[in-house]
Coordinates of C-alpha atoms and ligand atoms in Angstrom, one line a residue:
M954 CA 0.0 0.0 0.0
K955 CA 1.3 3.4 -0.9
P956 CA 2.0 5.6 2.2
I957 CA -0.5 8.2 1.1
V958 CA -3.3 5.6 0.8
F959 CA -2.3 4.2 4.2
F960 CA -2.5 7.7 5.8
L961 CA -5.8 8.4 4.1
F962 CA -7.1 5.1 5.4
I963 CA -6.0 5.9 9.0
Y964 CA -7.4 9.4 8.7
L965 CA -10.8 8.1 7.6
L966 CA -10.8 5.5 10.4
L967 CA -10.1 8.2 13.0
H968 CA -12.9 10.4 11.7
I969 CA -15.4 7.6 11.4
E970 CA -14.6 6.9 15.0
A971 CA -15.0 10.5 16.0
F972 CA -18.4 10.7 14.3
A973 CA -19.5 7.4 16.0
Q974 CA -18.5 8.9 19.3
R975 CA -20.5 12.0 18.8
E976 CA -23.6 9.9 18.4
N977 CA -22.9 8.4 21.8
V978 CA -22.5 11.7 23.6
I979 CA -24.3 11.8 27.0
Y980 CA -26.6 14.8 27.3
D981 CA -29.0 13.3 29.7
E982 CA -28.2 13.9 33.4
S983 CA -29.8 10.5 34.4
K984 CA -27.3 8.7 32.1
V985 CA -24.1 10.2 33.7
P986 CA -22.2 7.3 35.1
E987 CA -21.1 7.5 38.8
Y988 CA -17.8 9.2 39.3
Q989 CA -15.4 10.2 42.0
I990 CA -13.7 13.5 42.1
P991 CA -10.3 13.8 44.0
D992 CA -10.3 16.3 46.8
V993 CA -8.0 19.2 45.9
L994 CA -6.8 19.5 49.5
T995 CA -5.9 15.8 49.9
R996 CA -2.3 15.0 49.1
F997 CA -1.6 12.2 46.6
N998 CA -0.3 10.2 49.5
R999 CA -3.5 10.9 51.3
G1000 CA -2.5 13.5 54.0
K1001 CA -4.7 16.6 54.3
V1002 CA -3.5 20.1 53.3
K1003 CA -4.3 22.3 56.2
S1004 CA -2.1 25.3 55.7
E1005 CA -1.3 27.9 53.1
K1006 CA 2.3 26.8 53.3
T1007 CA 1.6 23.2 52.5
W1008 CA -0.6 24.3 49.6
F1009 CA 2.0 26.5 48.0
K1010 CA 5.1 24.4 48.9
K1011 CA 3.8 20.9 48.3
Q1012 CA 0.3 20.4 46.9
R1013 CA 0.3 23.1 44.3
P1014 CA 3.6 21.9 42.8
D1015 CA 2.5 18.3 42.8
I1016 CA -0.8 19.1 41.0
L1017 CA 1.0 21.3 38.5
K1018 CA 3.4 18.4 37.8
V1019 CA 0.6 16.0 37.0
F1020 CA -1.1 18.4 34.7
T1021 CA 2.3 19.1 33.0
E1022 CA 3.3 15.5 32.4
E1023 CA -0.1 13.9 31.9
V1024 CA -2.3 16.5 30.3
Y1025 CA -0.9 19.5 28.6
G1026 CA 2.8 18.5 28.3
K1027 CA 6.0 20.3 29.4
F1028 CA 7.4 23.4 27.8
P1029 CA 10.7 21.8 26.6
G1030 CA 12.8 24.9 27.2
N1031 CA 13.0 28.7 27.3
Q1032 CA 12.7 30.9 24.3
E1033 CA 13.0 34.6 24.8
I1034 CA 11.7 37.3 22.5
S1035 CA 14.5 38.0 20.0
E1036 CA 13.2 41.3 18.7
V1037 CA 10.2 43.6 19.0
K1038 CA 9.1 45.6 16.0
V1039 CA 6.4 48.3 16.5
W1040 CA 4.6 48.7 13.2
E1041 CA 2.5 51.7 14.2
T1042 CA 1.0 53.6 17.1
S1043 CA -2.0 55.8 16.6
A1044 CA -3.6 58.1 19.2
N1045 CA -6.8 58.3 17.1
A1046 CA -8.4 54.9 17.3
V1047 CA -12.0 54.0 18.4
N1048 CA -13.4 57.4 17.5
G1049 CA -10.5 59.2 19.2
L1050 CA -11.0 57.3 22.5
A1051 CA -8.1 54.9 22.2
I1052 CA -4.5 54.3 21.3
R1053 CA -4.0 51.6 18.7
K1054 CA -0.7 49.9 18.7
Q1055 CA 0.5 47.1 16.4
L1056 CA 3.7 45.3 16.9
S1057 CA 5.4 41.9 16.3
L1058 CA 7.4 39.8 18.6
F1059 CA 10.0 37.8 16.7
F1060 CA 11.4 34.6 18.1
K1061 CA 14.5 33.2 16.5
K1062 CA 16.6 30.1 17.1
N1063 CA 19.0 28.4 14.7
N1064 CA 17.0 28.3 11.4
H1065 CA 13.6 28.8 13.1
N1066 CA 11.6 32.0 13.0
L1067 CA 8.3 32.9 14.5
E1068 CA 6.5 36.2 14.2
V1069 CA 3.7 36.9 16.7
N1070 CA 1.6 39.9 15.7
I1071 CA 0.0 41.9 18.5
L1072 CA -2.9 44.3 18.3
M1073 CA -3.6 46.6 21.2
Y1074 CA -6.4 49.1 21.9
L1075 CA -5.7 51.1 25.0
P1076 CA -7.9 53.8 26.6
K1077 CA -6.3 57.2 26.6
T1078 CA -5.2 58.2 30.1
D1079 CA -2.0 59.3 31.7
R1080 CA -1.8 56.1 33.8
K1081 CA -0.8 52.6 32.9
V1082 CA -4.0 50.7 32.0
P1083 CA -5.3 47.2 33.0
V1084 CA -5.9 45.0 30.0
F1085 CA -7.6 41.9 28.8
L1086 CA -5.2 39.7 27.0
A1087 CA -6.8 37.1 24.7
C1088 CA -5.9 35.0 21.7
N1089 CA -8.3 35.3 18.7
F1090 CA -9.3 32.6 16.2
T1091 CA -8.8 34.1 12.7
G1092 CA -6.4 37.1 12.9
N1093 CA -6.3 40.5 14.5
H1094 CA -8.0 42.2 11.5
A1095 CA -11.1 40.1 12.3
V1096 CA -11.5 41.6 15.8
Y1097 CA -12.6 45.2 15.0
N1098 CA -13.9 47.3 12.2
D1099 CA -10.7 49.3 11.6
P1100 CA -9.1 49.4 8.1
N1101 CA -5.7 50.1 9.7
I1102 CA -5.3 46.7 11.2
R1103 CA -2.7 44.7 9.4
L1104 CA -4.2 41.6 7.7
T1105 CA -2.6 38.4 9.0
E1106 CA -0.4 36.6 6.5
S1107 CA -0.4 33.4 8.6
W1108 CA -2.1 30.2 7.8
V1109 CA -5.8 30.4 8.8
A1110 CA -8.4 27.6 8.6
N1111 CA -10.4 28.0 5.4
N1112 CA -13.8 29.7 5.7
P1113 CA -15.0 31.1 2.3
S1114 CA -18.0 32.8 4.0
V1115 CA -15.6 35.3 5.6
G1116 CA -13.1 35.4 2.7
I1117 CA -10.6 32.9 4.0
I1118 CA -9.5 31.0 0.9
N1119 CA -6.4 28.8 0.4
N1120 CA -5.7 29.4 4.1
Q1121 CA -5.1 33.1 3.5
V1122 CA -7.4 35.9 4.7
T1123 CA -8.6 38.6 2.4
E1124 CA -10.1 42.1 2.8
Q1125 CA -13.5 40.4 3.2
S1126 CA -12.3 38.9 6.4
R1127 CA -12.0 42.2 8.2
A1128 CA -14.2 42.6 11.3
S1129 CA -15.6 39.2 10.7
A1130 CA -15.3 38.3 14.3
S1131 CA -16.1 41.7 15.7
D1132 CA -19.3 40.4 17.4
R1133 CA -17.0 38.7 19.9
W1134 CA -14.8 41.8 20.7
P1135 CA -16.8 44.8 22.0
V1136 CA -13.8 47.1 21.8
D1137 CA -15.8 50.3 22.3
E1138 CA -17.3 49.0 25.6
I1139 CA -14.0 47.7 26.8
I1140 CA -12.3 51.0 26.1
K1141 CA -15.1 53.1 27.6
S1142 CA -14.9 50.9 30.8
G1143 CA -11.3 51.9 31.1
Y1144 CA -9.7 48.7 30.0
G1145 CA -7.4 47.8 27.2
L1146 CA -7.6 44.9 24.8
V1147 CA -4.4 43.1 23.7
T1148 CA -5.0 40.3 21.2
V1149 CA -3.0 37.9 19.1
Y1150 CA -3.9 35.3 16.5
Y1151 CA -3.3 31.9 18.0
G1152 CA -2.1 30.5 14.7
D1153 CA 0.9 32.8 14.8
I1154 CA 2.0 30.8 17.8
D1155 CA 1.1 27.4 16.5
P1156 CA -1.3 26.7 13.6
D1157 CA -4.2 24.6 14.8
K1158 CA -3.6 21.5 12.9
N1159 CA -2.2 18.1 13.6
D1160 CA 1.2 19.0 12.4
F1161 CA 4.2 19.6 14.6
S1162 CA 6.5 20.9 11.9
D1163 CA 5.3 24.5 12.2
G1164 CA 4.7 27.0 15.0
I1165 CA 6.9 27.1 18.1
H1166 CA 7.3 23.3 18.6
P1167 CA 10.3 22.7 16.2
F1168 CA 12.4 25.3 18.1
F1169 CA 13.1 22.7 20.7
Y1170 CA 13.6 19.5 18.6
E1171 CA 16.7 17.4 18.9
A1172 CA 18.2 16.1 15.7
N1173 CA 15.7 14.0 13.7
Q1174 CA 12.9 14.8 16.1
I1175 CA 9.6 15.5 14.3
K1176 CA 7.1 15.9 17.1
P1177 CA 7.1 16.5 20.9
K1178 CA 7.9 13.6 23.2
I1179 CA 5.0 11.9 25.0
D1180 CA 5.2 14.2 28.0
E1181 CA 5.9 17.4 26.0
W1182 CA 3.6 20.2 25.0
G1183 CA 0.7 19.9 22.6
S1184 CA -0.9 23.0 20.9
V1185 CA -2.9 24.1 24.0
A1186 CA 0.4 24.5 25.9
A1187 CA 2.0 26.2 23.0
W1188 CA -0.8 28.8 22.9
A1189 CA -0.3 29.2 26.6
W1190 CA 3.4 29.7 26.1
G1191 CA 2.6 32.4 23.5
L1192 CA 0.4 34.2 26.0
S1193 CA 3.3 34.2 28.5
G1194 CA 5.5 35.6 25.7
V1195 CA 3.1 38.4 25.2
M1196 CA 3.2 39.0 28.9
D1197 CA 7.0 39.3 28.7
Y1198 CA 6.4 42.1 26.3
L1199 CA 3.6 43.8 28.3
E1200 CA 5.9 44.0 31.3
K1201 CA 8.0 46.4 29.2
D1202 CA 5.2 48.4 27.6
P1203 CA 5.0 51.8 29.3
L1204 CA 1.3 52.1 28.6
V1205 CA 0.2 48.8 30.2
D1206 CA -0.1 47.9 33.9
A1207 CA 1.4 44.4 33.7
K1208 CA 0.2 43.8 37.3
E1209 CA -3.4 44.0 36.0
V1210 CA -3.5 41.6 33.0
A1211 CA -6.6 39.4 32.8
V1212 CA -5.9 36.5 30.5
L1213 CA -9.1 35.4 28.8
G1214 CA -10.0 32.8 26.2
H1215 CA -13.0 31.2 24.5
S1216 CA -13.4 27.5 24.0
R1217 CA -10.0 25.9 23.0
L1218 CA -8.5 29.3 23.7
G1219 CA -10.1 29.2 27.2
K1220 CA -8.2 25.9 27.8
A1221 CA -5.1 27.8 26.8
A1222 CA -5.9 30.8 29.0
L1223 CA -6.4 28.4 32.0
W1224 CA -3.1 26.7 31.3
A1225 CA -1.4 30.0 30.9
G1226 CA -2.8 31.2 34.2
A1227 CA -1.7 28.0 36.0
T1228 CA 1.8 28.0 34.7
D1229 CA 2.4 31.8 34.8
Q1230 CA 1.5 33.6 38.0
R1231 CA 2.1 37.0 36.5
F1232 CA -1.5 36.8 35.1
A1233 CA -3.5 38.7 37.7
M1234 CA -6.9 37.3 36.6
V1235 CA -8.0 34.3 34.5
I1236 CA -11.2 34.0 32.6
S1237 CA -12.4 30.8 30.9
N1238 CA -15.3 31.3 28.5
E1239 CA -16.9 27.9 27.7
S1240 CA -13.6 26.1 27.7
G1241 CA -15.3 22.7 28.3
C1242 CA -13.3 19.4 28.1
G1243 CA -9.6 19.8 28.9
G1244 CA -10.5 23.3 30.2
A1245 CA -12.8 24.1 33.1
A1246 CA -15.2 21.1 32.8
L1247 CA -14.6 18.0 35.0
S1248 CA -13.2 15.1 32.9
K1249 CA -14.5 12.3 35.2
R1250 CA -18.1 13.5 34.8
I1251 CA -19.0 11.9 31.5
F1252 CA -21.3 14.5 29.9
G1253 CA -20.8 16.2 26.5
E1254 CA -17.3 15.9 25.1
T1255 CA -15.0 13.3 26.7
V1256 CA -11.3 12.7 26.8
L1257 CA -11.5 10.1 24.1
M1258 CA -13.5 12.4 21.9
I1259 CA -11.2 15.4 22.3
N1260 CA -8.1 13.3 21.8
T1261 CA -9.6 11.7 18.6
S1262 CA -10.7 14.9 17.0
F1263 CA -7.8 17.0 18.1
P1264 CA -4.8 14.7 18.6
H1265 CA -2.4 17.6 18.7
W1266 CA -3.9 19.6 21.6
F1267 CA -2.6 17.7 24.6
C1268 CA 0.5 15.6 25.2
D1269 CA 0.5 12.0 24.1
N1270 CA 0.4 10.8 27.8
F1271 CA -3.2 12.1 27.9
L1272 CA -4.2 9.3 25.5
K1273 CA -3.9 6.9 28.4
Y1274 CA -7.1 8.3 29.8
N1275 CA -9.2 7.7 26.7
N1276 CA -12.4 6.1 28.1
K1277 CA -10.4 5.7 31.4
E1278 CA -11.0 9.0 33.1
E1279 CA -11.2 7.3 36.4
L1280 CA -7.4 6.7 36.2
L1281 CA -6.6 10.4 36.0
P1282 CA -4.9 11.4 39.2
V1283 CA -6.4 14.9 38.9
D1284 CA -9.5 16.5 37.6
Q1285 CA -10.0 20.0 36.1
H1286 CA -11.1 21.7 39.4
M1287 CA -7.5 21.1 40.4
L1288 CA -6.3 23.1 37.4
L1289 CA -8.6 25.9 38.4
A1290 CA -7.3 25.7 42.0
L1291 CA -3.8 26.5 40.6
I1292 CA -5.0 30.0 39.8
A1293 CA -5.6 30.8 43.5
P1294 CA -5.4 33.3 45.1
R1295 CA -5.9 35.2 41.8
P1296 CA -9.5 35.9 40.7
L1297 CA -10.9 33.3 38.4
Y1298 CA -14.0 33.5 36.3
V1299 CA -15.7 30.5 34.6
A1300 CA -18.5 31.0 32.2
S1301 CA -20.9 28.5 30.5
A1302 CA -23.7 28.8 28.0
E1303 CA -27.1 27.1 28.3
G1304 CA -26.9 26.1 24.6
D1305 CA -23.5 24.6 24.9
P1306 CA -24.0 21.1 26.4
W1307 CA -20.9 19.8 24.6
A1308 CA -18.8 21.9 27.1
D1309 CA -20.8 20.5 30.0
P1310 CA -22.0 23.7 31.9
K1311 CA -22.7 21.7 35.1
G1312 CA -19.2 20.2 34.9
E1313 CA -17.7 23.7 34.6
F1314 CA -19.8 25.0 37.5
L1315 CA -18.8 22.0 39.8
S1316 CA -15.2 22.5 38.9
A1317 CA -15.3 26.1 40.0
K1318 CA -17.1 25.1 43.1
Y1319 CA -14.7 22.4 44.1
A1320 CA -11.7 24.7 43.3
S1321 CA -13.1 27.1 45.9
S1322 CA -11.9 25.1 48.9
V1323 CA -8.3 26.3 48.0
Y1324 CA -9.5 29.9 47.9
E1325 CA -11.1 29.4 51.2
L1326 CA -8.0 27.9 52.7
L1327 CA -6.2 31.0 51.6
G1328 CA -8.8 33.2 53.4
L1329 CA -10.7 34.3 50.3
E1330 CA -14.2 33.9 49.2
G1331 CA -14.4 31.2 46.6
L1332 CA -17.5 30.8 44.5
P1333 CA -20.5 32.3 46.4
A1334 CA -23.0 29.6 45.3
K1335 CA -23.4 26.0 46.4
E1336 CA -25.9 25.2 43.7
M1337 CA -25.7 26.1 40.0
P1338 CA -27.1 29.7 39.6
E1339 CA -30.0 30.4 37.3
V1340 CA -29.4 31.3 33.7
N1341 CA -28.1 34.9 33.4
H1342 CA -27.5 35.3 37.2
P1343 CA -23.8 35.7 37.6
V1344 CA -22.2 35.1 41.0
M1345 CA -18.9 36.7 41.9
G1346 CA -16.6 36.0 44.8
T1347 CA -12.9 35.6 44.1
V1348 CA -14.2 32.9 41.9
G1349 CA -17.0 34.0 39.5
Y1350 CA -19.4 32.0 37.4
H1351 CA -22.3 32.4 35.1
I1352 CA -24.3 30.4 32.7
R1353 CA -26.0 32.6 30.1
S1354 CA -28.7 31.9 27.6
G1355 CA -27.7 31.3 24.0
K1356 CA -25.2 29.2 22.2
H1357 CA -21.4 28.5 22.3
D1358 CA -19.9 31.9 21.7
L1359 CA -18.2 34.9 23.3
T1360 CA -20.8 37.6 23.6
L1361 CA -21.3 41.1 24.8
Y1362 CA -23.1 39.7 27.9
D1363 CA -20.0 37.6 28.7
W1364 CA -17.7 40.7 28.4
Q1365 CA -20.0 42.8 30.5
Q1366 CA -19.6 40.3 33.4
Y1367 CA -15.8 40.2 32.9
I1368 CA -15.6 43.9 33.1
R1369 CA -17.7 43.9 36.3
F1370 CA -15.4 41.2 37.7
A1371 CA -12.3 43.2 36.8
D1372 CA -13.9 46.3 38.3
K1373 CA -14.5 44.4 41.5
H1374 CA -11.0 43.0 41.8
F1375 CA -8.8 45.6 40.1
R1376 CA -10.7 48.6 41.3
G1377 CA -12.5 47.5 44.4
K1378 CA -15.9 48.5 43.0
Ligands
LIG2179 C1 -14.6 21.7 19.5 C2 -13.9 21.0 20.6 C3 -14.0 21.7 22.0 C4 -13.5 23.1 21.8 C5 -14.2 23.8 20.6 C6 -13.7 25.2 20.3 O1 -16.0 21.7 19.7 O2 -14.5 19.7 20.7 O3 -13.2 21.1 22.9 O4 -13.6 23.9 23.0 O5 -14.1 23.0 19.5 O6 -12.6 25.5 20.5 O7 -14.5 25.9 19.6

């Protein structure tokens, strides 16, 4: 059999399996199999965590290690920014209310080069401003209706309805995702938006020859080792790289950066928040399986389903837990707990059962015991709140009406949450 036919055959097999699994998705609460969730404050060798010191010195590092080696994969080394190029700064953006700044971070090593384009809108003030930092799905030009935004030249998944053809965007792609980015509201509330196209860091395809991964390969290596980073960790690494830059930007208050992400990018935002404590706030918008939702609760997407459809997102060790979630030494509430004591917001949508809203809520609730140990208010709700009734302690949560998306309503809650924690409002 020719190699191409063989690969085609395997590809088809995997996809048939993925479709078959989707048929079997559990969406009925009464069909959820029994499960047990590890207590975040019980040590792996069974002792109880009773002090802040034991949490930070022992339990937190142990949990982080398991997520690193078994779920997201290790960052194989350090890669600093090689060069920053500011393309333009304009003090006349968003109807004169904001500064727009566009720049690129260049990463270079041996014959590898990566350019990560950053778009910033910052409210005009004489103080450093707090910002929301988020990856976007199709390029910075899609975020806002502004002809001055540079079109991405990176590979983007095809979508002819917004002018993405042959994996390249076109003029027609401008502002095509602007519904998700209420720049005017963000600016008027006194926050900046810093955004970057996730494909600049690692194109979202099952191919480890591009993006940041090859920077760290040994001779003849073509993909990360079984405990090394998949794409979610690569995107998280990129967010930390942007943070390295923000620490030097005179206009941004790097102590007040809220890292935010929707869906797969919510998974990346959570992993960025867990691995990099410079992020002062972490916001997960409908991140679902491998994000905020519990894995051991079988509802909506499962570990097998995600590993089958997106084999490049996690490390290969995670495959061990396909259909064997009970063997996972951790669950996702323990990932959320790694954010403590920093404010954490988890959001779900009623029309997004694939991401398991209840599993996301329970995860935020179970993570709260760590916040409480640290003397903070965790999630101020024992039961799932009603639709469109956000709750906000140091951990916040809402389930809104509507489908899987990042909406103005979601942003309004994140702005309120940031006001509460950054401004004491
Ligand atoms: C798929 C995937 C989810 C992911 C989502 C997204 O639905 O199964 O895990 O969150 O894509 O990123 O939009």
